[in-house]
CSV table of C-alpha atoms in Angstrom, one decimal:
chain,number,residue,atom,x,y,z
A,1,MET,CA,-47.8,22.2,-15.9
A,2,ALA,CA,-48.6,24.2,-12.9
A,3,PRO,CA,-47.7,27.9,-12.2
A,4,GLY,CA,-45.2,27.2,-9.7
A,5,ASP,CA,-43.5,24.6,-12.0
A,6,ARG,CA,-43.3,27.4,-14.7
A,7,LEU,CA,-41.8,29.8,-12.4
A,8,VAL,CA,-39.1,27.3,-11.2
A,9,TYR,CA,-38.3,26.6,-15.2
A,10,THR,CA,-38.0,29.9,-15.8
A,11,TYR,CA,-35.4,30.5,-12.9
A,12,ILE,CA,-33.5,27.2,-14.2
A,13,PHE,CA,-33.5,28.5,-17.5
A,14,VAL,CA,-32.7,31.9,-17.1
A,15,MET,CA,-29.9,31.0,-14.8
A,16,LEU,CA,-28.4,28.5,-17.1
A,17,ALA,CA,-28.3,31.3,-20.0
A,18,ALA,CA,-26.6,33.7,-17.1
A,19,GLY,CA,-24.1,31.0,-16.5
A,20,ILE,CA,-23.4,30.5,-20.3
A,21,ALA,CA,-22.9,34.4,-20.7
A,22,VAL,CA,-20.8,34.6,-17.4
A,23,ALA,CA,-18.5,31.8,-18.4
A,24,GLY,CA,-18.2,32.9,-22.2
A,25,ALA,CA,-17.8,36.7,-21.4
A,26,PRO,CA,-14.4,36.4,-19.7
A,27,LEU,CA,-13.2,34.3,-23.2
A,28,ILE,CA,-14.2,36.8,-25.3
A,29,ILE,CA,-12.7,39.7,-23.2
A,30,ALA,CA,-9.5,37.7,-23.0
A,31,ARG,CA,-9.5,37.4,-26.8
A,32,LEU,CA,-9.9,41.0,-27.1
A,33,ILE,CA,-7.3,42.2,-24.7
A,34,ALA,CA,-4.7,39.4,-24.9
A,35,PRO,CA,-1.6,39.8,-26.9
A,36,TRP,CA,-2.4,38.0,-30.2
A,37,ARG,CA,0.3,36.8,-32.5
A,38,ARG,CA,1.0,33.7,-34.3
A,39,PRO,CA,2.3,31.0,-31.6
A,40,GLY,CA,5.6,29.5,-32.3
A,41,THR,CA,6.1,25.8,-33.2
A,42,VAL,CA,7.2,24.9,-29.7
A,43,SER,CA,4.6,26.6,-27.6
A,44,VAL,CA,2.0,24.6,-29.4
A,45,GLN,CA,3.4,21.4,-28.8
A,46,PRO,CA,1.6,19.1,-26.3
A,47,TYR,CA,3.3,19.6,-23.0
A,48,GLU,CA,5.2,16.3,-22.2
A,49,CYS,CA,8.3,18.1,-20.1
A,50,GLY,CA,10.1,18.7,-23.3
A,51,ILE,CA,10.1,15.3,-24.8
A,52,GLN,CA,8.7,15.4,-28.5
A,53,PRO,CA,5.5,13.7,-28.2
A,54,ARG,CA,5.5,10.3,-30.4
A,55,ASP,CA,1.8,9.7,-31.2
A,56,PHE,CA,-1.5,11.5,-30.5
A,57,ALA,CA,-2.9,10.8,-26.7
A,58,TRP,CA,-6.1,9.6,-28.2
A,59,ASP,CA,-4.4,6.6,-29.5
A,60,SER,CA,-2.6,5.9,-26.0
A,61,ARG,CA,-4.0,3.0,-23.9
A,62,TYR,CA,-5.8,3.2,-20.3
A,63,GLY,CA,-6.3,0.6,-17.8
A,64,ILE,CA,-9.2,-1.8,-18.5
A,65,ALA,CA,-10.2,-1.2,-14.7
A,66,TYR,CA,-12.0,2.0,-15.9
A,67,TYR,CA,-14.3,0.4,-18.3
A,68,LEU,CA,-15.3,-2.3,-15.3
A,69,TYR,CA,-16.1,0.9,-13.1
A,70,ALA,CA,-18.1,2.4,-15.8
A,71,LEU,CA,-20.1,-0.7,-16.1
A,72,ILE,CA,-20.6,-1.3,-12.4
A,73,PHE,CA,-21.8,2.5,-12.1
A,74,LEU,CA,-24.3,2.0,-14.9
A,75,ALA,CA,-25.6,-0.9,-13.1
A,76,PHE,CA,-25.5,0.8,-9.5
A,77,GLU,CA,-26.8,4.2,-10.6
A,78,VAL,CA,-29.8,3.0,-12.3
A,79,ASP,CA,-30.7,0.9,-9.4
A,80,VAL,CA,-30.2,3.9,-7.0
A,81,LEU,CA,-32.5,6.0,-9.1
A,82,TYR,CA,-35.1,3.6,-8.4
A,83,LEU,CA,-34.6,4.1,-4.6
A,84,PHE,CA,-35.7,7.9,-5.0
A,85,PRO,CA,-39.6,7.2,-5.5
A,86,ALA,CA,-39.0,4.4,-3.0
A,87,VAL,CA,-38.0,7.1,-0.5
A,88,ALA,CA,-40.2,9.8,-1.6
A,89,ALA,CA,-43.4,7.4,-1.1
A,90,PHE,CA,-41.9,5.8,2.2
A,91,ASP,CA,-42.9,8.0,5.1
A,92,ALA,CA,-47.0,7.6,4.2
A,93,GLY,CA,-48.0,4.9,6.2
A,94,ALA,CA,-44.9,3.2,6.3
A,95,GLY,CA,-45.1,-0.4,8.1
A,96,ALA,CA,-43.0,-3.7,8.6
A,97,PRO,CA,-44.1,-5.0,5.1
A,98,VAL,CA,-42.8,-1.7,3.2
A,99,LEU,CA,-39.6,-1.8,5.1
A,100,MET,CA,-39.1,-5.6,4.3
A,101,LEU,CA,-39.6,-4.8,0.6
A,102,LEU,CA,-37.0,-1.9,0.8
A,103,GLY,CA,-34.7,-4.4,2.6
A,104,LEU,CA,-35.3,-6.6,-0.3
A,105,PHE,CA,-34.7,-4.1,-2.8
A,106,LEU,CA,-31.5,-2.9,-1.2
A,107,ALA,CA,-30.3,-6.8,-1.0
A,108,ILE,CA,-30.8,-7.5,-4.7
A,109,LEU,CA,-28.9,-4.0,-5.1
A,110,SER,CA,-26.1,-4.9,-3.5
A,111,LEU,CA,-25.9,-8.4,-5.3
A,112,ALA,CA,-24.3,-6.3,-8.1
A,113,LEU,CA,-21.5,-4.9,-5.9
A,114,VAL,CA,-20.8,-8.6,-4.1
A,115,TYR,CA,-20.5,-10.0,-7.9
A,116,ALA,CA,-18.0,-7.2,-8.8
A,117,TRP,CA,-16.2,-7.7,-5.4
A,118,LYS,CA,-16.2,-11.4,-5.8
A,119,LYS,CA,-14.8,-11.0,-9.6
A,120,GLY,CA,-12.0,-8.8,-8.4
A,121,SER,CA,-13.0,-5.7,-10.0
A,122,PHE,CA,-11.6,-3.6,-7.5
A,123,GLU,CA,-8.3,-5.3,-7.3
A,124,TRP,CA,-5.8,-3.8,-9.8
A,125,THR,CA,-3.6,-6.1,-12.1
A,126,ALA,CA,0.1,-6.6,-10.6
A,127,PRO,CA,2.5,-4.3,-12.1
A,128,GLU,CA,5.0,-7.0,-13.3
A,129,PHE,CA,2.4,-7.9,-15.7
A,130,ALA,CA,2.5,-4.5,-17.1
A,131,MET,CA,6.3,-4.7,-17.2
A,132,THR,CA,6.6,-8.2,-19.0
A,133,ALA,CA,4.2,-6.9,-21.8
A,134,PRO,CA,5.4,-7.6,-25.4
A,135,PRO,CA,7.1,-4.3,-27.0
A,136,ARG,CA,4.8,-2.6,-29.7
A,137,GLN,CA,5.1,-3.7,-33.1
A,138,ASP,CA,5.6,-0.2,-34.6
A,139,ALA,CA,8.2,1.1,-32.2
A,140,PRO,CA,11.3,2.2,-34.0
B,1,MET,CA,-49.0,34.2,-23.1
B,2,ASP,CA,-51.6,33.2,-20.4
B,3,ASN,CA,-52.2,35.0,-17.1
B,4,SER,CA,-49.8,32.8,-15.0
B,5,ALA,CA,-46.8,33.4,-17.3
B,6,MET,CA,-47.6,37.4,-16.6
B,7,ASP,CA,-47.0,37.3,-12.9
B,8,ILE,CA,-43.3,36.1,-13.1
B,9,ASP,CA,-41.5,38.8,-11.5
B,10,VAL,CA,-39.0,39.9,-13.7
B,11,LEU,CA,-37.3,42.3,-11.4
B,12,ARG,CA,-36.4,39.3,-8.9
B,13,ILE,CA,-35.1,37.2,-11.9
B,14,VAL,CA,-32.6,39.9,-12.9
B,15,CYS,CA,-31.5,40.6,-9.3
B,16,SER,CA,-31.1,37.0,-8.4
B,17,VAL,CA,-29.2,36.2,-11.6
B,18,VAL,CA,-26.9,39.3,-10.7
B,19,LEU,CA,-26.5,38.3,-7.4
B,20,VAL,CA,-25.7,34.7,-8.0
B,21,ALA,CA,-23.2,35.4,-10.8
B,22,ALA,CA,-21.5,38.2,-8.4
B,23,PHE,CA,-21.2,35.6,-5.7
B,24,VAL,CA,-19.6,32.8,-7.8
B,25,PHE,CA,-16.9,35.4,-8.7
B,26,ALA,CA,-16.5,36.8,-5.0
B,27,ASN,CA,-16.7,33.5,-3.5
B,28,ALA,CA,-14.0,32.3,-6.0
B,29,THR,CA,-11.8,35.5,-5.0
B,30,VAL,CA,-12.3,34.9,-1.3
B,31,MET,CA,-11.5,31.3,-1.2
B,32,GLY,CA,-8.5,31.5,-3.6
B,33,TYR,CA,-6.9,34.1,-1.3
B,34,LEU,CA,-8.0,32.2,1.6
B,35,GLU,CA,-6.5,29.1,0.4
B,36,ARG,CA,-3.1,30.4,-0.4
B,37,LYS,CA,-3.3,32.1,2.6
B,38,LEU,CA,-4.2,29.3,4.8
B,39,ALA,CA,-1.8,26.9,2.8
B,40,GLY,CA,1.2,29.2,3.9
B,41,ARG,CA,0.0,29.2,7.5
B,42,PHE,CA,-0.2,25.5,7.4
B,43,GLN,CA,3.4,25.3,6.0
B,44,ARG,CA,4.8,27.9,8.6
B,45,ARG,CA,5.2,30.6,5.8
B,46,LEU,CA,3.4,33.9,5.5
B,47,GLY,CA,1.6,33.3,2.0
B,48,PRO,CA,0.8,36.1,-0.3
B,49,MET,CA,2.2,39.4,1.4
B,50,GLU,CA,3.2,41.8,-1.4
B,51,VAL,CA,-0.1,43.2,-3.1
B,52,GLY,CA,-2.0,45.2,-0.9
B,53,TRP,CA,-2.4,45.0,3.0
B,54,HIS,CA,-1.2,41.3,4.0
B,55,GLY,CA,-1.8,40.4,0.0
B,56,ILE,CA,-5.4,41.0,0.0
B,57,LEU,CA,-5.1,42.2,-3.5
B,58,GLN,CA,-3.3,39.4,-4.6
B,59,MET,CA,-6.5,37.2,-6.4
B,60,PRO,CA,-7.6,40.2,-8.2
B,61,VAL,CA,-4.2,40.9,-9.5
B,62,ASP,CA,-4.0,37.5,-10.5
B,63,GLY,CA,-7.4,37.4,-12.2
B,64,ILE,CA,-6.5,40.4,-14.3
B,65,LYS,CA,-3.1,39.0,-15.2
B,66,LEU,CA,-4.7,35.7,-16.4
B,67,LEU,CA,-7.5,37.7,-18.4
B,68,ALA,CA,-4.5,39.1,-20.3
B,69,LYS,CA,-2.6,36.1,-20.9
B,70,ARG,CA,-2.9,34.5,-24.3
B,71,MET,CA,-4.7,31.2,-24.1
B,72,VAL,CA,-2.4,28.8,-26.2
B,73,VAL,CA,-4.3,26.0,-27.9
B,74,PRO,CA,-2.1,22.9,-28.5
B,75,GLN,CA,-1.5,22.1,-32.3
B,76,GLN,CA,-3.0,18.5,-32.0
B,77,ALA,CA,-6.1,19.6,-29.8
B,78,GLU,CA,-9.6,19.5,-30.8
B,79,GLY,CA,-9.8,23.4,-30.7
B,80,LEU,CA,-13.2,24.0,-30.3
B,81,VAL,CA,-14.1,21.7,-27.6
B,82,PHE,CA,-10.9,23.0,-25.9
B,83,ARG,CA,-12.1,26.1,-25.9
B,84,LEU,CA,-15.6,25.5,-25.1
B,85,ALA,CA,-14.7,22.8,-22.1
B,86,PRO,CA,-14.3,25.7,-19.7
B,87,VAL,CA,-17.5,27.2,-20.4
B,88,ILE,CA,-19.0,24.0,-20.3
B,89,SER,CA,-17.6,23.4,-16.8
B,90,LEU,CA,-18.3,26.7,-15.3
B,91,SER,CA,-21.8,27.5,-16.8
B,92,PRO,CA,-23.9,24.7,-14.7
B,93,VAL,CA,-22.1,25.8,-11.4
B,94,LEU,CA,-24.6,28.7,-10.8
B,95,LEU,CA,-27.5,26.6,-11.0
B,96,PRO,CA,-27.6,24.9,-7.6
B,97,LEU,CA,-27.2,28.1,-5.7
B,98,ILE,CA,-30.8,28.9,-6.6
B,99,ALA,CA,-32.3,26.1,-5.1
B,100,ILE,CA,-30.0,26.4,-1.8
B,101,PRO,CA,-32.0,27.9,1.3
B,102,PHE,CA,-29.4,30.4,2.8
B,103,SER,CA,-32.0,31.7,5.0
B,104,PRO,CA,-36.1,31.5,5.3
B,105,ALA,CA,-36.1,34.5,3.0
B,106,LEU,CA,-32.8,34.0,1.2
B,107,GLN,CA,-33.6,31.3,-1.3
B,108,VAL,CA,-34.2,32.1,-5.0
B,109,VAL,CA,-36.9,29.5,-5.6
B,110,ASP,CA,-38.0,26.3,-3.1
B,111,MET,CA,-37.9,23.3,-5.3
B,112,PRO,CA,-40.0,20.4,-4.5
B,113,ALA,CA,-37.4,18.1,-5.5
B,114,GLY,CA,-34.4,20.8,-4.8
B,115,LEU,CA,-32.0,17.8,-3.4
B,116,ILE,CA,-32.3,15.7,-6.6
B,117,PHE,CA,-31.8,19.0,-8.8
B,118,VAL,CA,-28.8,20.0,-6.8
B,119,LEU,CA,-27.5,16.4,-6.8
B,120,ALA,CA,-27.9,16.2,-10.9
B,121,ILE,CA,-26.3,19.4,-11.5
B,122,GLU,CA,-23.2,18.6,-9.4
B,123,ALA,CA,-22.6,15.4,-11.7
B,124,PHE,CA,-22.8,17.8,-14.4
B,125,GLY,CA,-19.4,19.1,-13.6
B,126,THR,CA,-17.5,15.8,-14.6
B,127,ILE,CA,-18.7,16.5,-18.3
B,128,GLY,CA,-16.6,19.8,-18.4
B,129,VAL,CA,-13.4,18.0,-17.0
B,130,PHE,CA,-13.6,15.1,-19.1
B,131,LEU,CA,-13.8,17.3,-21.9
B,132,ALA,CA,-11.0,19.4,-21.1
B,133,GLY,CA,-8.8,16.4,-20.7
B,134,TRP,CA,-10.0,14.8,-23.7
B,135,SER,CA,-9.8,17.5,-26.3
B,136,ALA,CA,-6.3,18.7,-25.2
B,137,ASN,CA,-4.8,15.5,-26.7
B,138,ASN,CA,-2.2,15.2,-24.2
B,139,LYS,CA,-1.4,12.0,-22.3
B,140,TYR,CA,-1.3,13.4,-19.0
B,141,ALA,CA,-4.4,15.2,-19.6
B,142,MET,CA,-6.1,12.2,-20.9
B,143,ILE,CA,-5.1,10.2,-17.8
B,144,GLY,CA,-6.3,13.0,-15.6
B,145,ALA,CA,-9.7,13.0,-17.3
B,146,MET,CA,-10.0,9.2,-16.8
B,147,ARG,CA,-9.4,9.2,-13.5
B,148,SER,CA,-11.5,12.2,-12.7
B,149,VAL,CA,-14.6,10.5,-14.5
B,150,ALA,CA,-14.0,7.3,-12.9
B,151,GLN,CA,-13.3,8.9,-9.4
B,152,ASN,CA,-16.5,11.2,-9.6
B,153,ILE,CA,-19.1,8.3,-10.4
B,154,ALA,CA,-17.9,6.0,-8.1
B,155,TYR,CA,-18.0,8.8,-5.1
B,156,GLU,CA,-21.4,10.0,-6.5
B,157,ILE,CA,-23.3,7.1,-5.1
B,158,PRO,CA,-22.4,7.1,-1.4
B,159,ILE,CA,-23.6,10.8,-1.7
B,160,LEU,CA,-26.8,9.9,-3.0
B,161,LEU,CA,-27.3,7.1,-0.6
B,162,VAL,CA,-26.8,9.3,2.4
B,163,ALA,CA,-28.7,12.0,0.9
B,164,LEU,CA,-31.5,9.5,0.3
B,165,ALA,CA,-31.2,8.6,4.0
B,166,VAL,CA,-31.4,12.5,4.9
B,167,ALA,CA,-34.5,12.7,2.7
B,168,LEU,CA,-36.2,9.8,4.1
B,169,LYS,CA,-35.9,11.1,8.0
B,170,ALA,CA,-37.1,14.6,6.7
B,171,GLY,CA,-39.9,13.1,4.5
B,172,SER,CA,-39.5,15.5,2.0
B,173,PHE,CA,-36.8,16.4,-0.8
B,174,SER,CA,-37.3,20.1,-0.6
B,175,LEU,CA,-34.2,21.7,0.7
B,176,ALA,CA,-35.9,24.1,2.9
B,177,GLU,CA,-38.2,21.4,4.3
B,178,ILE,CA,-35.3,19.5,5.1
B,179,VAL,CA,-33.8,22.4,6.8
B,180,LEU,CA,-37.1,23.1,8.8
B,181,SER,CA,-37.2,19.6,10.0
B,182,GLN,CA,-34.0,19.8,11.9
B,183,ALA,CA,-35.2,22.9,14.1
B,184,ALA,CA,-34.8,20.7,17.3
B,185,LEU,CA,-31.9,18.4,16.4
B,186,TRP,CA,-29.5,18.6,13.6
B,187,PHE,CA,-29.3,15.6,11.5
B,188,VAL,CA,-25.6,15.1,12.3
B,189,ALA,CA,-26.7,13.8,15.5
B,190,LEU,CA,-28.7,11.0,14.1
B,191,GLN,CA,-26.7,10.5,11.0
B,192,PRO,CA,-23.1,10.7,12.3
B,193,PHE,CA,-21.8,8.0,9.8
B,194,GLY,CA,-24.0,9.5,7.1
B,195,PHE,CA,-22.3,12.9,7.5
B,196,LEU,CA,-18.8,11.3,7.7
B,197,ILE,CA,-19.4,9.3,4.4
B,198,TYR,CA,-20.8,12.6,2.9
B,199,LEU,CA,-17.5,14.5,3.9
B,200,VAL,CA,-15.2,12.1,2.4
B,201,ALA,CA,-17.1,11.6,-0.8
B,202,GLY,CA,-17.6,15.4,-1.2
B,203,LEU,CA,-13.9,16.0,-0.8
B,204,SER,CA,-13.5,13.3,-3.7
B,205,GLU,CA,-16.3,15.1,-5.8
B,206,CYS,CA,-14.7,18.4,-5.9
B,207,ASN,CA,-11.2,16.5,-6.9
B,208,ARG,CA,-9.3,18.0,-3.9
B,209,ALA,CA,-6.4,16.4,-2.0
B,210,PRO,CA,-6.2,13.8,-0.6
B,211,PHE,CA,-8.2,12.7,-3.5
B,212,ASP,CA,-7.0,15.2,-5.8
B,213,LEU,CA,-5.5,12.1,-8.3
B,214,PRO,CA,-7.0,13.8,-11.6
B,215,GLU,CA,-4.7,16.6,-11.1
B,216,ALA,CA,-1.9,14.7,-9.2
B,217,GLU,CA,1.0,17.3,-9.5
B,218,SER,CA,3.7,14.8,-9.1
B,219,GLU,CA,2.7,12.2,-11.5
B,220,LEU,CA,0.5,14.1,-14.1
B,221,THR,CA,1.7,17.7,-13.9
B,222,ALA,CA,-1.6,19.1,-13.7
B,223,GLY,CA,-4.0,16.3,-15.1
B,224,TYR,CA,-6.6,17.6,-17.3
B,225,LEU,CA,-5.6,21.3,-16.7
B,226,THR,CA,-2.2,20.6,-18.1
B,227,GLU,CA,-2.6,22.4,-21.5
B,228,TYR,CA,-4.7,25.1,-20.2
B,229,SER,CA,-3.4,28.5,-19.7
B,230,GLY,CA,-4.7,32.1,-19.3
B,231,ILE,CA,-8.5,32.5,-18.9
B,232,GLY,CA,-9.4,28.6,-19.7
B,233,PHE,CA,-7.4,28.0,-16.4
B,234,SER,CA,-8.9,30.7,-14.4
B,235,LEU,CA,-12.5,29.6,-15.3
B,236,PHE,CA,-11.7,26.0,-14.2
B,237,MET,CA,-10.5,27.3,-10.7
B,238,ILE,CA,-13.8,29.6,-10.6
B,239,ALA,CA,-15.9,26.3,-11.3
B,240,GLU,CA,-14.1,24.3,-8.6
B,241,TYR,CA,-14.2,26.8,-5.9
B,242,THR,CA,-18.1,27.2,-6.5
B,243,HIS,CA,-18.4,23.5,-6.5
B,244,MET,CA,-16.9,23.0,-3.3
B,245,PHE,CA,-19.0,26.0,-1.8
B,246,THR,CA,-22.1,23.9,-3.2
B,247,ILE,CA,-21.0,20.6,-1.6
B,248,CYS,CA,-20.4,22.5,1.6
B,249,CYS,CA,-23.9,24.0,1.4
B,250,LEU,CA,-25.4,20.9,0.7
B,251,ALA,CA,-23.6,19.5,3.8
B,252,THR,CA,-24.9,22.2,5.8
B,253,VAL,CA,-28.5,21.8,4.5
B,254,LEU,CA,-28.6,18.1,5.0
B,255,PHE,CA,-26.5,17.6,8.3
B,256,LEU,CA,-25.9,21.0,10.1
B,257,GLY,CA,-29.3,22.3,10.3
B,258,GLY,CA,-29.1,24.8,7.7
B,259,TRP,CA,-30.1,28.4,9.0
B,260,HIS,CA,-30.7,27.1,12.8
B,261,GLY,CA,-28.6,28.4,15.5
B,262,PRO,CA,-28.6,30.6,18.4
B,263,ALA,CA,-30.1,34.1,18.0
B,264,LEU,CA,-27.3,36.8,17.0
B,265,PRO,CA,-27.8,40.5,17.7
B,266,TRP,CA,-29.0,41.1,14.4
B,267,PRO,CA,-32.3,39.3,14.2
B,268,ALA,CA,-33.1,39.9,10.5
B,269,TYR,CA,-29.7,38.5,9.4
B,270,SER,CA,-29.1,35.9,11.9
B,271,SER,CA,-30.1,33.0,10.1
B,272,ALA,CA,-28.3,33.8,6.8
B,273,ILE,CA,-24.9,34.5,9.0
B,274,TRP,CA,-25.4,31.1,10.7
B,275,PHE,CA,-25.9,29.4,7.4
B,276,PHE,CA,-22.5,31.1,5.8
B,277,MET,CA,-20.7,30.5,9.0
B,278,LYS,CA,-21.3,27.0,8.7
B,279,ALA,CA,-20.6,26.7,5.2
B,280,TYR,CA,-17.5,28.5,5.4
B,281,GLY,CA,-16.5,26.5,8.4
B,282,LEU,CA,-16.6,23.3,6.4
B,283,MET,CA,-14.7,25.1,3.4
B,284,PHE,CA,-11.8,25.6,6.0
B,285,VAL,CA,-11.8,22.2,6.9
B,286,MET,CA,-11.4,21.4,3.2
B,287,VAL,CA,-8.5,23.3,2.7
B,288,TRP,CA,-7.0,22.3,6.1
B,289,VAL,CA,-7.6,18.7,5.0
B,290,ARG,CA,-5.9,19.4,1.7
B,291,TRP,CA,-2.7,20.8,3.3
B,292,THR,CA,-2.4,18.0,5.9
B,293,PHE,CA,-3.1,14.7,4.6
B,294,PRO,CA,-0.8,13.0,1.8
B,295,ARG,CA,-2.2,12.1,-1.5
B,296,VAL,CA,-3.9,8.3,-1.7
B,297,ARG,CA,-3.0,6.1,-4.3
B,298,TYR,CA,-5.5,5.4,-7.1
B,299,ASP,CA,-6.5,2.0,-6.4
B,300,GLN,CA,-6.7,2.8,-2.8
B,301,LEU,CA,-9.1,5.6,-3.8
B,302,MET,CA,-11.4,3.4,-5.9
B,303,LYS,CA,-11.2,0.3,-3.3
B,304,PHE,CA,-12.2,2.7,-0.8
B,305,ALA,CA,-15.1,4.0,-2.5
B,306,TRP,CA,-16.5,0.5,-3.7
B,307,LYS,CA,-15.7,-1.7,-0.7
B,308,TYR,CA,-16.4,0.7,2.1
B,309,LEU,CA,-18.3,3.9,1.7
B,310,ILE,CA,-21.1,2.4,-0.7
B,311,PRO,CA,-21.6,-0.8,1.6
B,312,PHE,CA,-21.6,1.5,4.9
B,313,ALA,CA,-23.9,4.0,2.8
B,314,LEU,CA,-26.3,1.2,2.0
B,315,VAL,CA,-26.4,-0.1,5.9
B,316,ASN,CA,-26.9,3.3,6.9
B,317,LEU,CA,-29.9,4.0,4.6
B,318,LEU,CA,-31.4,0.9,5.7
B,319,ILE,CA,-31.1,1.5,9.5
B,320,THR,CA,-32.5,5.0,8.7
B,321,ALA,CA,-35.6,3.3,7.2
B,322,LEU,CA,-35.9,0.9,10.0
B,323,VAL,CA,-35.8,3.9,12.7
B,324,VAL,CA,-38.2,5.9,10.8
B,325,CYS,CA,-40.3,3.0,10.7
B,326,ILE,CA,-40.3,2.4,14.5
């Protein structure tokens, strides 16, 4: 590790420690000066506009679209990461062959996007589908 | 301990830590006040007027009030994660500020890969938001967290791609060198589409209107912030404003020529003044946009990122490579 690198890492880790201290201190101060008594049963209920919550939010269901976005993101982000070294090496004697390679790489990269587009991952399911879903079995 | 570790200047480290930490809180105070004041003006009202001259002491008073309030932890929440989420959200926001060149003299460290560092730390903010939404065990918070993650990862890719195009043009990943290479011509003139893509994606990265779907008041009460009260809430606000400032600083560095500008009567401070004027000008634009445009729908938001911004950013990168090659 070069001395310059060590200096940079020192700054990063000192700053990270300072960040944790700066963020943690107000929490501790608030704990000390804020009024402390046992909260009532109503104030510790999950906030759902006054309606008694039926079950845990962790059990609730959310759109499958989020999962698809995560998958496309994984495929895309890793590919973009490969572009960083390509860009770092680009200016050194770049010529037409290098440019064609970069173009080819970007073309292959965008195939993932084209595939997801064709599959309709960016279209959300029609709302009437959600409305005609069968009622839950455990409903009272 | 060998010799190279000894020449690390302890005084400089302490000073930069104190300055950056103080700046984070000062920025949140000033921006909180400006946002409320400007929001009032855009809506033809006065904004805060009661505490101090034209309400100038409103934010410190609010800060003290939030500090002195109880932070209610919901019964069903995962208590430890719920309390730690604000800390996880706020602690990394100090880090990008050490890599940003405010002026030739005012930069903590110039990293050879400063651009990658800032982008990587920026992406970290999503984790705090997701932990906050998940640990509250509230349906609004859960949906807000899901939205926030999906939105942030979608809009990160255009930012990376336009930043890559700029790095390609400048031939370096060091932020100071990117600024230096714009001495003759700012990159906004060479990369107008890149700048536009960056601005839109940057707004979305900060979860700000018209892309504030994770905390859309009309449908999710406050999204991932729903259960937060007292100091937890204010820590998230400080993190958000610092995040906004970093996005604007990066836009200034990448596109608006950083510290370059006509000489001012105070030559020693001229470059820093120009940098802060540009960054806060962009912040003003962000506030302006927030109080002017209506919120978009969630599927439109995601469609816009994947179908428009990313293809355009890819084409932008390819054309930049072509131009650099010629």
